[in-house]
mmCIF file with all atom_site columns, C-alpha atoms and ligand atoms in Angstrom:
data_model
loop_
_atom_site.group_PDB
_atom_site.id
_atom_site.type_symbol
_atom_site.label_atom_id
_atom_site.label_alt_id
_atom_site.label_comp_id
_atom_site.label_asym_id
_atom_site.label_entity_id
_atom_site.label_seq_id
_atom_site.pdbx_PDB_ins_code
_atom_site.Cartn_x
_atom_site.Cartn_y
_atom_site.Cartn_z
_atom_site.occupancy
_atom_site.B_iso_or_equiv
_atom_site.pdbx_formal_charge
_atom_site.auth_seq_id
_atom_site.auth_comp_id
_atom_site.auth_asym_id
_atom_site.auth_atom_id
_atom_site.pdbx_PDB_model_num
ATOM   1   C  CA  . MET N 1 1   ? 7.351   -1.124  -28.958 1.00 0.00 ? 24  MET N CA  1
ATOM   2   C  CA  . LYS N 1 2   ? 4.345   -2.023  -26.829 1.00 0.00 ? 25  LYS N CA  1
ATOM   3   C  CA  . LYS N 1 3   ? 0.576   -1.608  -26.435 1.00 0.00 ? 26  LYS N CA  1
ATOM   4   C  CA  . ASN N 1 4   ? 0.353   1.819   -28.055 1.00 0.00 ? 27  ASN N CA  1
ATOM   5   C  CA  . ILE N 1 5   ? 0.998   0.441   -31.486 1.00 0.00 ? 28  ILE N CA  1
ATOM   6   C  CA  . LEU N 1 6   ? -1.552  1.166   -34.174 1.00 0.00 ? 29  LEU N CA  1
ATOM   7   C  CA  . PHE N 1 7   ? -1.419  -0.960  -37.279 1.00 0.00 ? 30  PHE N CA  1
ATOM   8   C  CA  . LEU N 1 8   ? -1.659  1.232   -40.211 1.00 0.00 ? 31  LEU N CA  1
ATOM   9   C  CA  . PHE N 1 9   ? -2.926  -1.480  -42.665 1.00 0.00 ? 32  PHE N CA  1
ATOM   10  C  CA  . VAL N 1 10  ? -6.074  -1.924  -40.748 1.00 0.00 ? 33  VAL N CA  1
ATOM   11  C  CA  . LEU N 1 11  ? -7.762  1.199   -42.259 1.00 0.00 ? 34  LEU N CA  1
ATOM   12  C  CA  . PHE N 1 12  ? -6.865  2.906   -45.523 1.00 0.00 ? 35  PHE N CA  1
ATOM   13  C  CA  . PHE N 1 13  ? -8.746  6.001   -46.099 1.00 0.00 ? 36  PHE N CA  1
ATOM   14  C  CA  . PHE N 1 14  ? -9.132  7.837   -49.293 1.00 0.00 ? 37  PHE N CA  1
ATOM   15  C  CA  . GLY N 1 15  ? -10.297 11.413  -49.159 1.00 0.00 ? 38  GLY N CA  1
ATOM   16  C  CA  . CYS N 1 16  ? -10.173 13.790  -46.517 1.00 0.00 ? 39  CYS N CA  1
ATOM   17  C  CA  . SER N 1 17  ? -13.683 14.199  -45.223 1.00 0.00 ? 40  SER N CA  1
ATOM   18  C  CA  . SER N 1 18  ? -15.163 11.567  -42.789 1.00 0.00 ? 41  SER N CA  1
ATOM   19  C  CA  . GLN N 1 19  ? -18.038 11.216  -45.134 1.00 0.00 ? 42  GLN N CA  1
ATOM   20  C  CA  . ASN N 1 20  ? -15.712 10.197  -47.881 1.00 0.00 ? 43  ASN N CA  1
ATOM   21  C  CA  . GLN N 1 21  ? -13.806 7.289   -46.402 1.00 0.00 ? 44  GLN N CA  1
ATOM   22  C  CA  . ILE N 1 22  ? -13.267 3.932   -48.092 1.00 0.00 ? 45  ILE N CA  1
ATOM   23  C  CA  . LEU N 1 23  ? -12.649 1.035   -45.900 1.00 0.00 ? 46  LEU N CA  1
ATOM   24  C  CA  . LEU N 1 24  ? -10.199 -1.636  -47.355 1.00 0.00 ? 47  LEU N CA  1
ATOM   25  C  CA  . ASN N 1 25  ? -10.552 -5.260  -46.829 1.00 0.00 ? 48  ASN N CA  1
ATOM   26  C  CA  . LEU N 1 26  ? -7.697  -6.223  -44.373 1.00 0.00 ? 49  LEU N CA  1
ATOM   27  C  CA  . ASP N 1 27  ? -6.236  -8.895  -46.847 1.00 0.00 ? 50  ASP N CA  1
ATOM   28  C  CA  . THR N 1 28  ? -6.060  -6.214  -49.532 1.00 0.00 ? 51  THR N CA  1
ATOM   29  C  CA  . ALA N 1 29  ? -4.459  -3.832  -47.195 1.00 0.00 ? 52  ALA N CA  1
ATOM   30  C  CA  . LYS N 1 30  ? -1.913  -6.278  -46.227 1.00 0.00 ? 53  LYS N CA  1
ATOM   31  C  CA  . LYS N 1 31  ? -1.008  -7.153  -49.769 1.00 0.00 ? 54  LYS N CA  1
ATOM   32  C  CA  . LEU N 1 32  ? -0.517  -3.402  -50.542 1.00 0.00 ? 55  LEU N CA  1
ATOM   33  C  CA  . VAL N 1 33  ? 1.808   -3.090  -47.676 1.00 0.00 ? 56  VAL N CA  1
ATOM   34  C  CA  . GLN N 1 34  ? 3.701   -6.304  -48.745 1.00 0.00 ? 57  GLN N CA  1
ATOM   35  C  CA  . ASN N 1 35  ? 4.089   -5.070  -52.232 1.00 0.00 ? 58  ASN N CA  1
ATOM   36  C  CA  . TYR N 1 36  ? 5.334   -1.644  -50.980 1.00 0.00 ? 59  TYR N CA  1
ATOM   37  C  CA  . TYR N 1 37  ? 8.160   -3.362  -48.995 1.00 0.00 ? 60  TYR N CA  1
ATOM   38  C  CA  . GLU N 1 38  ? 9.125   -6.049  -51.514 1.00 0.00 ? 61  GLU N CA  1
ATOM   39  C  CA  . SER N 1 39  ? 8.894   -4.093  -54.739 1.00 0.00 ? 62  SER N CA  1
ATOM   40  C  CA  . GLY N 1 40  ? 11.718  -1.685  -53.867 1.00 0.00 ? 63  GLY N CA  1
ATOM   41  C  CA  . GLU N 1 41  ? 9.295   1.257   -53.216 1.00 0.00 ? 64  GLU N CA  1
ATOM   42  C  CA  . PHE N 1 42  ? 10.318  1.231   -49.475 1.00 0.00 ? 65  PHE N CA  1
ATOM   43  C  CA  . ASP N 1 43  ? 13.949  1.502   -50.371 1.00 0.00 ? 66  ASP N CA  1
ATOM   44  C  CA  . LYS N 1 44  ? 13.305  4.198   -52.804 1.00 0.00 ? 67  LYS N CA  1
ATOM   45  C  CA  . GLU N 1 45  ? 11.396  6.193   -50.185 1.00 0.00 ? 68  GLU N CA  1
ATOM   46  C  CA  . CYS N 1 46  ? 14.015  5.717   -47.582 1.00 0.00 ? 69  CYS N CA  1
ATOM   47  C  CA  . SER N 1 47  ? 16.660  7.268   -49.974 1.00 0.00 ? 70  SER N CA  1
ATOM   48  C  CA  . THR N 1 48  ? 15.093  10.581  -50.489 1.00 0.00 ? 71  THR N CA  1
ATOM   49  C  CA  . PRO N 1 49  ? 15.258  11.945  -46.944 1.00 0.00 ? 72  PRO N CA  1
ATOM   50  C  CA  . ILE N 1 50  ? 18.736  10.434  -46.507 1.00 0.00 ? 73  ILE N CA  1
ATOM   51  C  CA  . GLU N 1 51  ? 20.123  12.139  -49.571 1.00 0.00 ? 74  GLU N CA  1
ATOM   52  C  CA  . GLU N 1 52  ? 18.637  15.484  -48.636 1.00 0.00 ? 75  GLU N CA  1
ATOM   53  C  CA  . ALA N 1 53  ? 20.184  15.097  -45.129 1.00 0.00 ? 76  ALA N CA  1
ATOM   54  C  CA  . LYS N 1 54  ? 23.549  14.255  -46.650 1.00 0.00 ? 77  LYS N CA  1
ATOM   55  C  CA  . LYS N 1 55  ? 23.466  17.374  -48.591 1.00 0.00 ? 78  LYS N CA  1
ATOM   56  C  CA  . GLU N 1 56  ? 22.643  19.434  -45.333 1.00 0.00 ? 79  GLU N CA  1
ATOM   57  C  CA  . LEU N 1 57  ? 25.414  17.811  -43.475 1.00 0.00 ? 80  LEU N CA  1
ATOM   58  C  CA  . GLN N 1 58  ? 27.976  18.595  -46.139 1.00 0.00 ? 81  GLN N CA  1
ATOM   59  C  CA  . LYS N 1 59  ? 27.137  22.345  -45.474 1.00 0.00 ? 82  LYS N CA  1
ATOM   60  C  CA  . LEU N 1 60  ? 27.971  22.006  -41.752 1.00 0.00 ? 83  LEU N CA  1
ATOM   61  C  CA  . LYS N 1 61  ? 31.224  22.584  -39.995 1.00 0.00 ? 84  LYS N CA  1
ATOM   62  C  CA  . LEU N 1 62  ? 31.720  19.267  -38.375 1.00 0.00 ? 85  LEU N CA  1
ATOM   63  C  CA  . ASN N 1 63  ? 34.206  18.277  -35.550 1.00 0.00 ? 86  ASN N CA  1
ATOM   64  C  CA  . GLU N 1 64  ? 35.463  15.183  -33.800 1.00 0.00 ? 87  GLU N CA  1
ATOM   65  C  CA  . LYS N 1 65  ? 32.316  15.310  -31.446 1.00 0.00 ? 88  LYS N CA  1
ATOM   66  C  CA  . SER N 1 66  ? 29.775  15.620  -34.191 1.00 0.00 ? 89  SER N CA  1
ATOM   67  C  CA  . LEU N 1 67  ? 27.128  12.732  -33.877 1.00 0.00 ? 90  LEU N CA  1
ATOM   68  C  CA  . VAL N 1 68  ? 24.284  11.085  -35.642 1.00 0.00 ? 91  VAL N CA  1
ATOM   69  C  CA  . VAL N 1 69  ? 21.651  9.435   -33.528 1.00 0.00 ? 92  VAL N CA  1
ATOM   70  C  CA  . PHE N 1 70  ? 20.178  6.321   -35.134 1.00 0.00 ? 93  PHE N CA  1
ATOM   71  C  CA  . ASP N 1 71  ? 16.942  4.611   -33.999 1.00 0.00 ? 94  ASP N CA  1
ATOM   72  C  CA  . ILE N 1 72  ? 17.189  0.774   -34.463 1.00 0.00 ? 95  ILE N CA  1
ATOM   73  C  CA  . ASP N 1 73  ? 13.788  -0.847  -35.261 1.00 0.00 ? 96  ASP N CA  1
ATOM   74  C  CA  . GLU N 1 74  ? 12.794  -0.039  -38.899 1.00 0.00 ? 97  GLU N CA  1
ATOM   75  C  CA  . THR N 1 75  ? 15.765  2.301   -39.127 1.00 0.00 ? 98  THR N CA  1
ATOM   76  C  CA  . ALA N 1 76  ? 19.025  0.512   -38.691 1.00 0.00 ? 99  ALA N CA  1
ATOM   77  C  CA  . LEU N 1 77  ? 17.433  -2.866  -38.812 1.00 0.00 ? 100 LEU N CA  1
ATOM   78  C  CA  . SER N 1 78  ? 14.224  -4.175  -40.372 1.00 0.00 ? 101 SER N CA  1
ATOM   79  C  CA  . ASN N 1 79  ? 11.763  -6.381  -38.574 1.00 0.00 ? 102 ASN N CA  1
ATOM   80  C  CA  . TYR N 1 80  ? 9.758   -6.797  -41.696 1.00 0.00 ? 103 TYR N CA  1
ATOM   81  C  CA  . ASN N 1 81  ? 10.475  -10.596 -41.999 1.00 0.00 ? 104 ASN N CA  1
ATOM   82  C  CA  . HIS N 1 82  ? 9.122   -11.239 -38.537 1.00 0.00 ? 105 HIS N CA  1
ATOM   83  C  CA  . THR N 1 83  ? 6.031   -8.990  -38.917 1.00 0.00 ? 106 THR N CA  1
ATOM   84  C  CA  . LYS N 1 84  ? 5.279   -10.688 -42.297 1.00 0.00 ? 107 LYS N CA  1
ATOM   85  C  CA  . GLU N 1 85  ? 5.760   -14.126 -40.718 1.00 0.00 ? 108 GLU N CA  1
ATOM   86  C  CA  . ILE N 1 86  ? 3.148   -13.532 -38.136 1.00 0.00 ? 109 ILE N CA  1
ATOM   87  C  CA  . GLY N 1 87  ? 0.605   -12.231 -40.653 1.00 0.00 ? 110 GLY N CA  1
ATOM   88  C  CA  . PHE N 1 88  ? 1.432   -8.491  -40.147 1.00 0.00 ? 111 PHE N CA  1
ATOM   89  C  CA  . GLY N 1 89  ? 0.605   -8.023  -36.457 1.00 0.00 ? 112 GLY N CA  1
ATOM   90  C  CA  . TYR N 1 90  ? 2.330   -7.638  -33.129 1.00 0.00 ? 113 TYR N CA  1
ATOM   91  C  CA  . VAL N 1 91  ? 2.596   -10.181 -30.228 1.00 0.00 ? 114 VAL N CA  1
ATOM   92  C  CA  . TYR N 1 92  ? 4.841   -8.976  -27.450 1.00 0.00 ? 115 TYR N CA  1
ATOM   93  C  CA  . SER N 1 93  ? 6.099   -12.431 -26.494 1.00 0.00 ? 116 SER N CA  1
ATOM   94  C  CA  . LEU N 1 94  ? 6.904   -13.337 -30.143 1.00 0.00 ? 117 LEU N CA  1
ATOM   95  C  CA  . TRP N 1 95  ? 8.501   -9.924  -30.591 1.00 0.00 ? 118 TRP N CA  1
ATOM   96  C  CA  . GLU N 1 96  ? 10.776  -10.360 -27.693 1.00 0.00 ? 119 GLU N CA  1
ATOM   97  C  CA  . GLU N 1 97  ? 11.745  -13.908 -28.941 1.00 0.00 ? 120 GLU N CA  1
ATOM   98  C  CA  . TRP N 1 98  ? 12.563  -12.441 -32.433 1.00 0.00 ? 121 TRP N CA  1
ATOM   99  C  CA  . LEU N 1 99  ? 14.778  -9.738  -30.968 1.00 0.00 ? 122 LEU N CA  1
ATOM   100 C  CA  . LYS N 1 100 ? 16.658  -12.393 -29.128 1.00 0.00 ? 123 LYS N CA  1
ATOM   101 C  CA  . LYS N 1 101 ? 17.422  -14.224 -32.334 1.00 0.00 ? 124 LYS N CA  1
ATOM   102 C  CA  . ALA N 1 102 ? 19.382  -11.209 -33.499 1.00 0.00 ? 125 ALA N CA  1
ATOM   103 C  CA  . ASP N 1 103 ? 18.455  -11.866 -37.085 1.00 0.00 ? 126 ASP N CA  1
ATOM   104 C  CA  . ALA N 1 104 ? 17.001  -8.702  -38.411 1.00 0.00 ? 127 ALA N CA  1
ATOM   105 C  CA  . LYS N 1 105 ? 18.483  -7.355  -41.647 1.00 0.00 ? 128 LYS N CA  1
ATOM   106 C  CA  . ALA N 1 106 ? 20.055  -4.037  -42.085 1.00 0.00 ? 129 ALA N CA  1
ATOM   107 C  CA  . ILE N 1 107 ? 18.075  -1.714  -44.110 1.00 0.00 ? 130 ILE N CA  1
ATOM   108 C  CA  . PRO N 1 108 ? 20.176  -1.093  -47.146 1.00 0.00 ? 131 PRO N CA  1
ATOM   109 C  CA  . GLU N 1 109 ? 19.740  2.794   -47.446 1.00 0.00 ? 132 GLU N CA  1
ATOM   110 C  CA  . VAL N 1 110 ? 20.445  3.351   -43.911 1.00 0.00 ? 133 VAL N CA  1
ATOM   111 C  CA  . LYS N 1 111 ? 23.505  1.029   -43.771 1.00 0.00 ? 134 LYS N CA  1
ATOM   112 C  CA  . LYS N 1 112 ? 24.802  3.126   -46.605 1.00 0.00 ? 135 LYS N CA  1
ATOM   113 C  CA  . PHE N 1 113 ? 24.292  6.273   -44.849 1.00 0.00 ? 136 PHE N CA  1
ATOM   114 C  CA  . TYR N 1 114 ? 25.955  4.765   -41.787 1.00 0.00 ? 137 TYR N CA  1
ATOM   115 C  CA  . ASP N 1 115 ? 28.859  3.844   -43.894 1.00 0.00 ? 138 ASP N CA  1
ATOM   116 C  CA  . TRP N 1 116 ? 28.853  7.357   -45.347 1.00 0.00 ? 139 TRP N CA  1
ATOM   117 C  CA  . LEU N 1 117 ? 29.131  8.868   -41.751 1.00 0.00 ? 140 LEU N CA  1
ATOM   118 C  CA  . ILE N 1 118 ? 31.904  6.493   -40.650 1.00 0.00 ? 141 ILE N CA  1
ATOM   119 C  CA  . GLU N 1 119 ? 33.995  7.354   -43.772 1.00 0.00 ? 142 GLU N CA  1
ATOM   120 C  CA  . ARG N 1 120 ? 33.805  10.950  -42.759 1.00 0.00 ? 143 ARG N CA  1
ATOM   121 C  CA  . ASN N 1 121 ? 34.681  10.273  -39.145 1.00 0.00 ? 144 ASN N CA  1
ATOM   122 C  CA  . ILE N 1 122 ? 31.205  11.431  -37.887 1.00 0.00 ? 145 ILE N CA  1
ATOM   123 C  CA  . LYS N 1 123 ? 30.264  9.614   -34.757 1.00 0.00 ? 146 LYS N CA  1
ATOM   124 C  CA  . VAL N 1 124 ? 27.205  7.442   -34.317 1.00 0.00 ? 147 VAL N CA  1
ATOM   125 C  CA  . ALA N 1 125 ? 24.981  6.477   -31.390 1.00 0.00 ? 148 ALA N CA  1
ATOM   126 C  CA  . PHE N 1 126 ? 22.077  4.137   -31.109 1.00 0.00 ? 149 PHE N CA  1
ATOM   127 C  CA  . ILE N 1 127 ? 19.027  4.972   -29.001 1.00 0.00 ? 150 ILE N CA  1
ATOM   128 C  CA  . THR N 1 128 ? 16.485  2.274   -29.153 1.00 0.00 ? 151 THR N CA  1
ATOM   129 C  CA  . GLY N 1 129 ? 13.309  1.661   -27.177 1.00 0.00 ? 152 GLY N CA  1
ATOM   130 C  CA  . ARG N 1 130 ? 14.294  -2.006  -26.982 1.00 0.00 ? 153 ARG N CA  1
ATOM   131 C  CA  . ASN N 1 131 ? 14.800  -3.100  -23.255 1.00 0.00 ? 154 ASN N CA  1
ATOM   132 C  CA  . GLU N 1 132 ? 18.000  -3.837  -21.659 1.00 0.00 ? 155 GLU N CA  1
ATOM   133 C  CA  . GLU N 1 133 ? 17.223  -7.620  -21.666 1.00 0.00 ? 156 GLU N CA  1
ATOM   134 C  CA  . THR N 1 134 ? 17.821  -7.546  -25.298 1.00 0.00 ? 157 THR N CA  1
ATOM   135 C  CA  . TYR N 1 135 ? 21.026  -5.399  -25.275 1.00 0.00 ? 158 TYR N CA  1
ATOM   136 C  CA  . GLN N 1 136 ? 23.414  -8.296  -25.913 1.00 0.00 ? 159 GLN N CA  1
ATOM   137 C  CA  . ALA N 1 137 ? 21.310  -9.678  -28.781 1.00 0.00 ? 160 ALA N CA  1
ATOM   138 C  CA  . THR N 1 138 ? 20.867  -6.023  -30.173 1.00 0.00 ? 161 THR N CA  1
ATOM   139 C  CA  . LEU N 1 139 ? 24.617  -5.636  -30.096 1.00 0.00 ? 162 LEU N CA  1
ATOM   140 C  CA  . LYS N 1 140 ? 25.247  -8.782  -31.914 1.00 0.00 ? 163 LYS N CA  1
ATOM   141 C  CA  . ASN N 1 141 ? 22.723  -8.061  -34.564 1.00 0.00 ? 164 ASN N CA  1
ATOM   142 C  CA  . LEU N 1 142 ? 24.116  -4.630  -35.235 1.00 0.00 ? 165 LEU N CA  1
ATOM   143 C  CA  . LYS N 1 143 ? 27.500  -5.976  -35.500 1.00 0.00 ? 166 LYS N CA  1
ATOM   144 C  CA  . ASP N 1 144 ? 26.464  -8.912  -37.693 1.00 0.00 ? 167 ASP N CA  1
ATOM   145 C  CA  . GLN N 1 145 ? 24.826  -6.469  -40.029 1.00 0.00 ? 168 GLN N CA  1
ATOM   146 C  CA  . GLY N 1 146 ? 27.887  -4.200  -40.367 1.00 0.00 ? 169 GLY N CA  1
ATOM   147 C  CA  . TYR N 1 147 ? 27.144  -1.543  -37.906 1.00 0.00 ? 170 TYR N CA  1
ATOM   148 C  CA  . VAL N 1 148 ? 30.509  -2.288  -36.092 1.00 0.00 ? 171 VAL N CA  1
ATOM   149 C  CA  . LYS N 1 149 ? 31.640  1.275   -35.249 1.00 0.00 ? 172 LYS N CA  1
ATOM   150 C  CA  . PHE N 1 150 ? 29.587  3.316   -32.956 1.00 0.00 ? 173 PHE N CA  1
ATOM   151 C  CA  . ASP N 1 151 ? 30.090  5.207   -29.649 1.00 0.00 ? 174 ASP N CA  1
ATOM   152 C  CA  . THR N 1 152 ? 27.159  3.840   -27.574 1.00 0.00 ? 175 THR N CA  1
ATOM   153 C  CA  . LEU N 1 153 ? 24.028  1.754   -27.705 1.00 0.00 ? 176 LEU N CA  1
ATOM   154 C  CA  . ILE N 1 154 ? 21.334  3.029   -25.279 1.00 0.00 ? 177 ILE N CA  1
ATOM   155 C  CA  . THR N 1 155 ? 18.450  0.851   -24.426 1.00 0.00 ? 178 THR N CA  1
ATOM   156 C  CA  . ARG N 1 156 ? 15.536  1.252   -22.024 1.00 0.00 ? 179 ARG N CA  1
ATOM   157 C  CA  . ASN N 1 157 ? 15.725  0.048   -18.432 1.00 0.00 ? 180 ASN N CA  1
ATOM   158 C  CA  . SER N 1 158 ? 13.223  -0.552  -15.623 1.00 0.00 ? 181 SER N CA  1
ATOM   159 C  CA  . SER N 1 159 ? 13.504  3.111   -14.529 1.00 0.00 ? 182 SER N CA  1
ATOM   160 C  CA  . THR N 1 160 ? 12.845  4.494   -17.963 1.00 0.00 ? 183 THR N CA  1
ATOM   161 C  CA  . LYS N 1 161 ? 10.530  2.024   -19.679 1.00 0.00 ? 184 LYS N CA  1
ATOM   162 C  CA  . LYS N 1 162 ? 7.462   3.885   -18.669 1.00 0.00 ? 185 LYS N CA  1
ATOM   163 C  CA  . ILE N 1 163 ? 8.528   7.349   -20.012 1.00 0.00 ? 186 ILE N CA  1
ATOM   164 C  CA  . PRO N 1 164 ? 6.802   8.140   -23.430 1.00 0.00 ? 187 PRO N CA  1
ATOM   165 C  CA  . ALA N 1 165 ? 9.204   7.341   -26.351 1.00 0.00 ? 188 ALA N CA  1
ATOM   166 C  CA  . ALA N 1 166 ? 9.707   10.896  -27.371 1.00 0.00 ? 189 ALA N CA  1
ATOM   167 C  CA  . GLU N 1 167 ? 10.393  12.251  -24.071 1.00 0.00 ? 190 GLU N CA  1
ATOM   168 C  CA  . TRP N 1 168 ? 12.739  9.436   -23.187 1.00 0.00 ? 191 TRP N CA  1
ATOM   169 C  CA  . LYS N 1 169 ? 14.778  9.762   -26.239 1.00 0.00 ? 192 LYS N CA  1
ATOM   170 C  CA  . ALA N 1 170 ? 15.093  13.514  -25.808 1.00 0.00 ? 193 ALA N CA  1
ATOM   171 C  CA  . GLN N 1 171 ? 16.327  12.939  -22.371 1.00 0.00 ? 194 GLN N CA  1
ATOM   172 C  CA  . GLU N 1 172 ? 18.943  10.463  -23.694 1.00 0.00 ? 195 GLU N CA  1
ATOM   173 C  CA  . ARG N 1 173 ? 20.195  12.981  -26.390 1.00 0.00 ? 196 ARG N CA  1
ATOM   174 C  CA  . GLU N 1 174 ? 20.558  15.676  -23.705 1.00 0.00 ? 197 GLU N CA  1
ATOM   175 C  CA  . LYS N 1 175 ? 22.787  13.419  -21.804 1.00 0.00 ? 198 LYS N CA  1
ATOM   176 C  CA  . LEU N 1 176 ? 24.868  12.898  -24.962 1.00 0.00 ? 199 LEU N CA  1
ATOM   177 C  CA  . VAL N 1 177 ? 25.158  16.591  -25.391 1.00 0.00 ? 200 VAL N CA  1
ATOM   178 C  CA  . ASN N 1 178 ? 26.155  17.051  -21.777 1.00 0.00 ? 201 ASN N CA  1
ATOM   179 C  CA  . LYS N 1 179 ? 28.950  14.531  -22.407 1.00 0.00 ? 202 LYS N CA  1
ATOM   180 C  CA  . GLY N 1 180 ? 30.177  16.980  -25.067 1.00 0.00 ? 203 GLY N CA  1
ATOM   181 C  CA  . TYR N 1 181 ? 28.725  15.541  -28.260 1.00 0.00 ? 204 TYR N CA  1
ATOM   182 C  CA  . GLU N 1 182 ? 27.115  17.831  -30.802 1.00 0.00 ? 205 GLU N CA  1
ATOM   183 C  CA  . ILE N 1 183 ? 24.151  16.028  -32.371 1.00 0.00 ? 206 ILE N CA  1
ATOM   184 C  CA  . VAL N 1 184 ? 23.949  16.922  -36.103 1.00 0.00 ? 207 VAL N CA  1
ATOM   185 C  CA  . ALA N 1 185 ? 21.205  14.680  -37.173 1.00 0.00 ? 208 ALA N CA  1
ATOM   186 C  CA  . CYS N 1 186 ? 18.816  12.088  -35.922 1.00 0.00 ? 209 CYS N CA  1
ATOM   187 C  CA  . ILE N 1 187 ? 17.301  9.287   -38.135 1.00 0.00 ? 210 ILE N CA  1
ATOM   188 C  CA  . GLY N 1 188 ? 14.262  7.287   -37.168 1.00 0.00 ? 211 GLY N CA  1
ATOM   189 C  CA  . ASP N 1 189 ? 11.031  5.853   -38.498 1.00 0.00 ? 212 ASP N CA  1
ATOM   190 C  CA  . GLN N 1 190 ? 8.623   7.404   -36.019 1.00 0.00 ? 213 GLN N CA  1
ATOM   191 C  CA  . TRP N 1 191 ? 8.075   10.993  -35.294 1.00 0.00 ? 214 TRP N CA  1
ATOM   192 C  CA  . SER N 1 192 ? 8.854   10.128  -31.638 1.00 0.00 ? 215 SER N CA  1
ATOM   193 C  CA  . ASP N 1 193 ? 12.487  9.595   -32.582 1.00 0.00 ? 216 ASP N CA  1
ATOM   194 C  CA  . LEU N 1 194 ? 12.730  13.119  -33.928 1.00 0.00 ? 217 LEU N CA  1
ATOM   195 C  CA  . VAL N 1 195 ? 10.869  15.484  -31.725 1.00 0.00 ? 218 VAL N CA  1
ATOM   196 C  CA  . GLY N 1 196 ? 12.138  17.476  -28.612 1.00 0.00 ? 219 GLY N CA  1
ATOM   197 C  CA  . GLY N 1 197 ? 15.623  19.002  -28.324 1.00 0.00 ? 220 GLY N CA  1
ATOM   198 C  CA  . ASN N 1 198 ? 19.055  18.347  -29.745 1.00 0.00 ? 221 ASN N CA  1
ATOM   199 C  CA  . THR N 1 199 ? 17.903  16.600  -32.946 1.00 0.00 ? 222 THR N CA  1
ATOM   200 C  CA  . GLY N 1 200 ? 19.921  18.326  -35.516 1.00 0.00 ? 223 GLY N CA  1
ATOM   201 C  CA  . ILE N 1 201 ? 18.723  17.547  -38.984 1.00 0.00 ? 224 ILE N CA  1
ATOM   202 C  CA  . LYS N 1 202 ? 15.655  15.207  -38.834 1.00 0.00 ? 225 LYS N CA  1
ATOM   203 C  CA  . ILE N 1 203 ? 15.707  12.295  -41.142 1.00 0.00 ? 226 ILE N CA  1
ATOM   204 C  CA  . LYS N 1 204 ? 12.182  10.639  -41.085 1.00 0.00 ? 227 LYS N CA  1
ATOM   205 C  CA  . LEU N 1 205 ? 11.987  7.143   -42.750 1.00 0.00 ? 228 LEU N CA  1
ATOM   206 C  CA  . PRO N 1 206 ? 8.640   5.523   -43.858 1.00 0.00 ? 229 PRO N CA  1
ATOM   207 C  CA  . ASN N 1 207 ? 7.010   2.937   -41.711 1.00 0.00 ? 230 ASN N CA  1
ATOM   208 C  CA  . TYR N 1 208 ? 3.850   1.330   -42.981 1.00 0.00 ? 231 TYR N CA  1
ATOM   209 C  CA  . LEU N 1 209 ? 3.786   -1.413  -40.326 1.00 0.00 ? 232 LEU N CA  1
ATOM   210 C  CA  . TYR N 1 210 ? 3.074   0.406   -37.019 1.00 0.00 ? 233 TYR N CA  1
ATOM   211 C  CA  . ILE N 1 211 ? 3.123   3.703   -35.281 1.00 0.00 ? 234 ILE N CA  1
ATOM   212 C  CA  . ILE N 1 212 ? 4.566   4.308   -31.945 1.00 0.00 ? 235 ILE N CA  1
ATOM   213 C  CA  . GLU N 1 213 ? 3.191   7.413   -30.034 1.00 0.00 ? 236 GLU N CA  1
HETATM 214 MG MG1 . MG  Q 2 .   ? 12.001  2.566   -34.966 1.00 0.00 ? 6   MG  Q MG1 1
#
């Protein structure tokens, strides 16, 4: 997550035409976002696409190589506490420090979905835009939050960090397929987690904190 982040709360537009836009005060917008995350609305909005995907997965003939790809930030783990602490923004150095603390909490609906997959012997892989310097902290954070069983955790390294997110994730999925996995679903909070080949069922979670393009 780097410079190409747009913070959604900066502008809230009501109406569709450019002549009909209402600009919200930034403090008001932040309060709306905070309320959304802290009132249970966020969890509710996560559960809908997950429940739909579970129904679709139950219709498939799965095997021992069936795999679901999870994104990490704002998917398996929530960075909401950090984002809120810094006043809903993004500072690269603080972000890196936060990741190294390994203190992000599991998103409950996503963790339940993970448990549901593990119970059914469906394999899990994590593909995250986090860089390899945070690999150990990320591994610890995942395990501490109960994501203990998975086949692989893939982070960015120096040779892949400049590739656009969607392209890089598609490349990594292709490598998994070449290893014999059958990707039956992908879950992520960004469309860049879900475009390109080898996605299977796409599970798009809400994210009102930032966009990665
Ligand atoms: Mg994410």
